[in-house]
mmCIF file of C-alpha atoms in Angstrom:
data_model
loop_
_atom_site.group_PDB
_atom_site.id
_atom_site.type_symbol
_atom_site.label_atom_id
_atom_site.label_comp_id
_atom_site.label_asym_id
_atom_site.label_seq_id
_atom_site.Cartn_x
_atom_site.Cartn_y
_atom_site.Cartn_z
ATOM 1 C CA UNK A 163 35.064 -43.390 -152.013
ATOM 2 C CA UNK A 164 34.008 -44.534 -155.594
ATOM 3 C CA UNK A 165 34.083 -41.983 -158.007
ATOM 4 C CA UNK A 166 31.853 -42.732 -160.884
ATOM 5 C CA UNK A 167 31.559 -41.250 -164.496
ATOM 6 C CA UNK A 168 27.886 -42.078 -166.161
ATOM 7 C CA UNK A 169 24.521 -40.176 -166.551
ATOM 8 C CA UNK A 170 22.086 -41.803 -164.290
ATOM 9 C CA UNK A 171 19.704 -42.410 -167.693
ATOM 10 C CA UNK A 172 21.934 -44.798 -168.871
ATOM 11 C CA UNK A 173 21.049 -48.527 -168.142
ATOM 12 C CA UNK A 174 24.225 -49.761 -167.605
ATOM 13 C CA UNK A 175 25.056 -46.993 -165.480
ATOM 14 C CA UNK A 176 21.980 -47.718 -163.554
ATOM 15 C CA UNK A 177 23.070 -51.501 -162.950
ATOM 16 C CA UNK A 178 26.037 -50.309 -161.273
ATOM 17 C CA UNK A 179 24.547 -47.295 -159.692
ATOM 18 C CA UNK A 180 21.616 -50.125 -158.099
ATOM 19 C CA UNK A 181 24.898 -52.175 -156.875
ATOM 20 C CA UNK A 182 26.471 -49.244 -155.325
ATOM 21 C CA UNK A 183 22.715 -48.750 -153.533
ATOM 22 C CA UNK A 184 22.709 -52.367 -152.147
ATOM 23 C CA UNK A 185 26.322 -52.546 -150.697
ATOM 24 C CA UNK A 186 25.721 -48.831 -148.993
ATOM 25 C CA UNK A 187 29.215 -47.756 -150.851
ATOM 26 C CA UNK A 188 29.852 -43.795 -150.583
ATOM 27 C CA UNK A 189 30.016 -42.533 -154.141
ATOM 28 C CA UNK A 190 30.545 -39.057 -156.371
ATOM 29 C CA UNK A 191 29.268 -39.349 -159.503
ATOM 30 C CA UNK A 192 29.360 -37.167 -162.610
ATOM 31 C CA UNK A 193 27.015 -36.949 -165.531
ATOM 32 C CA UNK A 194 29.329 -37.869 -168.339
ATOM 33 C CA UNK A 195 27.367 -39.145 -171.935
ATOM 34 C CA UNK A 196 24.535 -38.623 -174.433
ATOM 35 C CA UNK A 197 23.326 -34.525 -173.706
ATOM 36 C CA UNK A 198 25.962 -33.947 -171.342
ATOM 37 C CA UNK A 199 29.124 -34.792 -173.427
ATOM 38 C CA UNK A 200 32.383 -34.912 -171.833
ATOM 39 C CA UNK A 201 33.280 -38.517 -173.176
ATOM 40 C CA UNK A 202 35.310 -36.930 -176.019
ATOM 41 C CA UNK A 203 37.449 -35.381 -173.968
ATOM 42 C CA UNK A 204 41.212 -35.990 -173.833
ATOM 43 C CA UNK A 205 41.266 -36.969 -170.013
ATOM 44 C CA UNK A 206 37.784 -38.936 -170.405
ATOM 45 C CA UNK A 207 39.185 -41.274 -173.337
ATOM 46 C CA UNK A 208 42.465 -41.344 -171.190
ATOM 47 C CA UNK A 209 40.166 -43.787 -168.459
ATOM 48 C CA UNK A 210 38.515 -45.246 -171.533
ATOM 49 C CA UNK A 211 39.462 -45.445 -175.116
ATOM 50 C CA UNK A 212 35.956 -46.688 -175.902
ATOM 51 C CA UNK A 213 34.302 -43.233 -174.885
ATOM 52 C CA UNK A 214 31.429 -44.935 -173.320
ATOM 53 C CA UNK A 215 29.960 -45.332 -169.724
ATOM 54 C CA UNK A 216 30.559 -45.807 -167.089
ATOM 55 C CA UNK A 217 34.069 -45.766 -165.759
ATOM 56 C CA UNK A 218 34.919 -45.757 -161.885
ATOM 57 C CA UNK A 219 37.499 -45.045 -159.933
ATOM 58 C CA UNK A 220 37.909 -47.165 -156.379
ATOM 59 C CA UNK A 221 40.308 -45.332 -154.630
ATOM 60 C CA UNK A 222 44.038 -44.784 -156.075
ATOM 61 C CA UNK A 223 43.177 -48.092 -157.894
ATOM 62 C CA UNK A 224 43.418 -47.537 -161.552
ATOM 63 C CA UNK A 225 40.162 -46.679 -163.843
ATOM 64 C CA UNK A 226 37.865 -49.530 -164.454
ATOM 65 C CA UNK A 227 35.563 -49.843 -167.364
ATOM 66 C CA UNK A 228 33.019 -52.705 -168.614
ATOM 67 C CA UNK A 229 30.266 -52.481 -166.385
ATOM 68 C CA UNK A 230 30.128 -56.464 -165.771
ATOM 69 C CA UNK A 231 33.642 -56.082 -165.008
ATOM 70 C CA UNK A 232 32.784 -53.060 -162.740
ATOM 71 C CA UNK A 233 30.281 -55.248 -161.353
ATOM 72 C CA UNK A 234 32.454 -58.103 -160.494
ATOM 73 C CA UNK A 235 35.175 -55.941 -158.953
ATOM 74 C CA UNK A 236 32.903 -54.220 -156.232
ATOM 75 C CA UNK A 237 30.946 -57.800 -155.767
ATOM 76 C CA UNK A 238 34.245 -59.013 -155.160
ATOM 77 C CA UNK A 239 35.502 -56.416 -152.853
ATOM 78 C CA UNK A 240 32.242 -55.556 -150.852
ATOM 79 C CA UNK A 241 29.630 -57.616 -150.764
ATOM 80 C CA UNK A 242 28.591 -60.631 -148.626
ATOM 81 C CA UNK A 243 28.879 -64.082 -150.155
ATOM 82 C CA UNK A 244 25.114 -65.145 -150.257
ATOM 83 C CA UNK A 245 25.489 -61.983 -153.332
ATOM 84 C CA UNK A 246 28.882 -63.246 -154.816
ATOM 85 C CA UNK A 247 30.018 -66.611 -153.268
ATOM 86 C CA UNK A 248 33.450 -67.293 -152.191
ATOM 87 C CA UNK A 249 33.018 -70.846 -153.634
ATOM 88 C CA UNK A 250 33.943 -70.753 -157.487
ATOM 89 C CA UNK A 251 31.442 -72.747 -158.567
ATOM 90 C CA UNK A 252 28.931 -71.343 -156.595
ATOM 91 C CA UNK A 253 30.207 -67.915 -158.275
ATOM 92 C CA UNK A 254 30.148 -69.296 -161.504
ATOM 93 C CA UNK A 255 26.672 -70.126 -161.292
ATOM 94 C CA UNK A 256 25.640 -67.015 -160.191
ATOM 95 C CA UNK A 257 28.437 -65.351 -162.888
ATOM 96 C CA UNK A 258 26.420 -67.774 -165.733
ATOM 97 C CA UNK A 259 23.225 -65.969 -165.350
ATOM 98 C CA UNK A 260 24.704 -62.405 -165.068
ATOM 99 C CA UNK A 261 26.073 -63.511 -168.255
ATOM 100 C CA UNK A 262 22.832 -64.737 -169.783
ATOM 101 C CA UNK A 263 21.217 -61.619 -168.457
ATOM 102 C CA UNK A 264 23.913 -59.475 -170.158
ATOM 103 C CA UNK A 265 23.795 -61.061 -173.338
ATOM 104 C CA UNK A 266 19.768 -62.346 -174.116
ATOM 105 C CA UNK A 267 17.870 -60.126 -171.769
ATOM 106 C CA UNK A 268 20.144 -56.514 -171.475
ATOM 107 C CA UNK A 269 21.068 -56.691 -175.522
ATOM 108 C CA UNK A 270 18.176 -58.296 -176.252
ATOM 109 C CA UNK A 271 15.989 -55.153 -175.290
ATOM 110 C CA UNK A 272 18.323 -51.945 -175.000
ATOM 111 C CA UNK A 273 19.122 -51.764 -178.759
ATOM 112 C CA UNK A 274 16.495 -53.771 -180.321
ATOM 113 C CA UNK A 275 12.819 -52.937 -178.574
ATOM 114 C CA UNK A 276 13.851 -49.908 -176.590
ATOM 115 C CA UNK A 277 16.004 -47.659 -178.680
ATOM 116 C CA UNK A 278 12.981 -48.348 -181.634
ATOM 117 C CA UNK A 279 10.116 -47.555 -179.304
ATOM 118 C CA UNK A 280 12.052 -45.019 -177.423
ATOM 119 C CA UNK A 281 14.678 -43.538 -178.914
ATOM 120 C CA UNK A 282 13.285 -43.201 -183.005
ATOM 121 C CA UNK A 283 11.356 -41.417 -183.850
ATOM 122 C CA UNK A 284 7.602 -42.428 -184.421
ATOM 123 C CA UNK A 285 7.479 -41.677 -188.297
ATOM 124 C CA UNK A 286 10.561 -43.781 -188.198
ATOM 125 C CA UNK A 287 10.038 -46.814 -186.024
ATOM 126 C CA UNK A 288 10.300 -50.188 -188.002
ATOM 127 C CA UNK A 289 6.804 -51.844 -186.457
ATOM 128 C CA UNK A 290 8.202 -55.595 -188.119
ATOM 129 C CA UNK A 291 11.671 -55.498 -186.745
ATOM 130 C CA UNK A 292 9.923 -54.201 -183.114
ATOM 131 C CA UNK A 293 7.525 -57.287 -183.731
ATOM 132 C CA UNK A 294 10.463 -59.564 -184.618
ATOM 133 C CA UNK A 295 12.591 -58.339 -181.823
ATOM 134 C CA UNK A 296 9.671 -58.462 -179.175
ATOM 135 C CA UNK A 297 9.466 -62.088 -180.715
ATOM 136 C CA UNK A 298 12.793 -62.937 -179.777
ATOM 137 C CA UNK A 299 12.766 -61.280 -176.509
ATOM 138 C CA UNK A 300 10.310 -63.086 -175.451
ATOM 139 C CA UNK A 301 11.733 -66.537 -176.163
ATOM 140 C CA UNK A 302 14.570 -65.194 -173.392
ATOM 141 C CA UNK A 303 11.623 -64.071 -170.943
ATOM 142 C CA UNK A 304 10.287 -67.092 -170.929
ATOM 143 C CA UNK A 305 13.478 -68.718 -169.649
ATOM 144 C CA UNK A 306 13.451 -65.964 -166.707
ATOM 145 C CA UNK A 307 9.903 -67.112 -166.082
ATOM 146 C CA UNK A 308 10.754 -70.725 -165.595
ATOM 147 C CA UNK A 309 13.407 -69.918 -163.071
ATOM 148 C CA UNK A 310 11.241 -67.677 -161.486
ATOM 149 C CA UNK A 311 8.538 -70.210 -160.767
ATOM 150 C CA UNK A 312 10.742 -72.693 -159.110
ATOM 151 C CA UNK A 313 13.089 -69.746 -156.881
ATOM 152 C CA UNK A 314 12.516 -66.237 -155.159
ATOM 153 C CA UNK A 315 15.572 -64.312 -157.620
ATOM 154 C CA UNK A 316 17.067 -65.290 -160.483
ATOM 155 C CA UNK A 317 19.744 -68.051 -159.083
ATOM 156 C CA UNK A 318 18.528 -68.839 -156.066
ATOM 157 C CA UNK A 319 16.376 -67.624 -153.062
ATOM 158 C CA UNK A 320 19.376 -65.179 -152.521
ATOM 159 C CA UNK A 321 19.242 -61.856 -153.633
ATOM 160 C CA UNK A 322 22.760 -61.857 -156.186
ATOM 161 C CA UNK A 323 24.825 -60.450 -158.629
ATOM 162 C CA UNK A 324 22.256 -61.738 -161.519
ATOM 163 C CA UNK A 325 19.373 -60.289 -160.430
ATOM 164 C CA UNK A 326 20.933 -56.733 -160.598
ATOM 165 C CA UNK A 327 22.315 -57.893 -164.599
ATOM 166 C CA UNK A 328 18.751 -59.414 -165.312
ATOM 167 C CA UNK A 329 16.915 -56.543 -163.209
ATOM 168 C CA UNK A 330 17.614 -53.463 -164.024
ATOM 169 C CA UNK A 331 16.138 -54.037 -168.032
ATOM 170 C CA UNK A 332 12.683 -54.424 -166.310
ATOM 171 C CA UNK A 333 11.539 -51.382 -165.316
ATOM 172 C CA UNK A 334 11.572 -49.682 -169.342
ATOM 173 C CA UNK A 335 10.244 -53.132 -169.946
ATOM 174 C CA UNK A 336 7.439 -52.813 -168.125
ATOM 175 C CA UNK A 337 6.881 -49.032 -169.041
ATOM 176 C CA UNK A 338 7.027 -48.498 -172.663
ATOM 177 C CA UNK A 339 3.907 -49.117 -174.888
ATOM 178 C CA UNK A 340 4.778 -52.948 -176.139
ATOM 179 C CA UNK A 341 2.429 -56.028 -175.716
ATOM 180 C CA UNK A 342 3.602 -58.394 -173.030
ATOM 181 C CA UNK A 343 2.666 -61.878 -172.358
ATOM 182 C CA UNK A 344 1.107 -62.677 -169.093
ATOM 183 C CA UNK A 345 3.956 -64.396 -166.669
ATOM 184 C CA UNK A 346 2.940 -64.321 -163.038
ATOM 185 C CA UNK A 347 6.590 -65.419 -161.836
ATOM 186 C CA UNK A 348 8.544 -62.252 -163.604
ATOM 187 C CA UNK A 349 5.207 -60.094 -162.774
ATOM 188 C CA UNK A 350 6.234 -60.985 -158.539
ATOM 189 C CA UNK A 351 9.747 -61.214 -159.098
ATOM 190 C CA UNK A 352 9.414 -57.199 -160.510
ATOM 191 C CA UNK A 353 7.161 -56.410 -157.534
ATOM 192 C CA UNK A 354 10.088 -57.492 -154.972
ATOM 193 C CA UNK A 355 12.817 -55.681 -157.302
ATOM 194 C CA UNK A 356 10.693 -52.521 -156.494
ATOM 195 C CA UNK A 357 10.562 -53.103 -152.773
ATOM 196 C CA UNK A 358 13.989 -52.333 -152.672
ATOM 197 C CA UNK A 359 14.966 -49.009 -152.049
ATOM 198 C CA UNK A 360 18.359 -48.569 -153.770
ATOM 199 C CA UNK A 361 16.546 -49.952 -156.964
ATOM 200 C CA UNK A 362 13.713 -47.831 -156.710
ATOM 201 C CA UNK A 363 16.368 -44.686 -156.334
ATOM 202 C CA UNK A 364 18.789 -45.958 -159.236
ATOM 203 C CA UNK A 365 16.628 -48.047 -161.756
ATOM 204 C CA UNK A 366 13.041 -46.400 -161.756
ATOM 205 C CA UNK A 367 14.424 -43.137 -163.425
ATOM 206 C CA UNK A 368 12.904 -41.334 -166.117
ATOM 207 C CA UNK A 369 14.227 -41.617 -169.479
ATOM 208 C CA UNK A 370 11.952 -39.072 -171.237
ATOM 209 C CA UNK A 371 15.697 -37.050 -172.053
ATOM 210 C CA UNK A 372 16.133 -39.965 -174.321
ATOM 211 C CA UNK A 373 13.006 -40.064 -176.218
ATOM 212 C CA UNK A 374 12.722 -38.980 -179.857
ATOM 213 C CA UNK A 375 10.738 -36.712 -180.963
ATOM 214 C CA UNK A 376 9.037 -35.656 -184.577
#
């Protein structure tokens, strides 16, 4: 059994928690971060110096932290290779757009759009930099779309390790207040995502805990 450390709010957490959901792994997690604390501790920072989540356990394997390492590991160990191919070029395709999705769509959004529409406070929020960052964002979306058009996921017409990277930033995407351009391909390609139930359970969660107030 995976034991898993990471408030179910948190996005990374929720790309590995939609992972564990599509390989049917048996899991105990524990609320650890932001209101509930407990990644300060002595035995937390013992797992992970960083203090951040989430951290797993897989068995009497050591802690694991990094959730694209996380991410990796269990593709790796569980899933089927249409997901994660045994092939290593094959996997570094797939591996080069979980990267991409990491780095231009996940950190692209998280800190830039959605902690200043979200998390700040409304007298606060910065309505240039949201514009600029939007602006940016979208230069990354439209890559997404072009794939998108020509393929059912992200890589391929296979379901894989990418689309749960590039995936799980879409549903606060397409729920906080922002102006979005009109892309039909990423508009179907979110309509699948939510077909699936382990990303409906782990990925369409509330996040009002996180929103700032006045």
């Amino acid at each position: 059994m995976l034991v898993i450390w990471g408030r179910r709010t948190s996005s990374n957490v929720q790309a590995l928690m939609w992972l564990v959901g599509e390989l049917g792994l048996p899991y105990e997690r524990h609320d650890v971060g932001h209101r509930y604390g407990g990644n300060d501790t002595p035995s937390f920072l013992a797992m992970n110096p960083n203090g951040l989540v989430p951290v797993i356990r897989d068995g009497d394997e050591p802690p694991l932290w990094e959730t694209g390492a996380i991410l990796r590991h269990l593709a790796s160990r569980y899933a089927e290779p249409s997901f994660w191919p045994k092939h290593e070029y094959a996997r570094a395709i797939v591996d080069q757009w979980a990267e991409w999705s990491k780095n231009h769509i996940a950190m692209e959004f998280t800190g830039p759009i959605f902690w200043r529409v979200v998390r700040t406070a409304p007298s606060k929020r910065d309505s240039n930099a949201i514009s600029t960052a939007i602006a940016r964002f979208d230069r990354s979306l439209d890559i997404a779309e072009a794939q998108l058009a020509q393929r059912r996921f992200l890589v391929s017409d296979d379901f894989t390790l990418a689309d749960i990277q590039f995936g799980h930033v879409l549903f606060r995407y397409y729920d906080i207040n922002i102006v979005r351009k009109e892309r039909p391909a990423l508009d179907r390609y979110f309509e699948d995502l939510q077909e699936r139930p382990a990303f409906r359970e782990h990925v369409v969660v509330s996040y009002e805990e996180l929103r700032a107030l006045d």
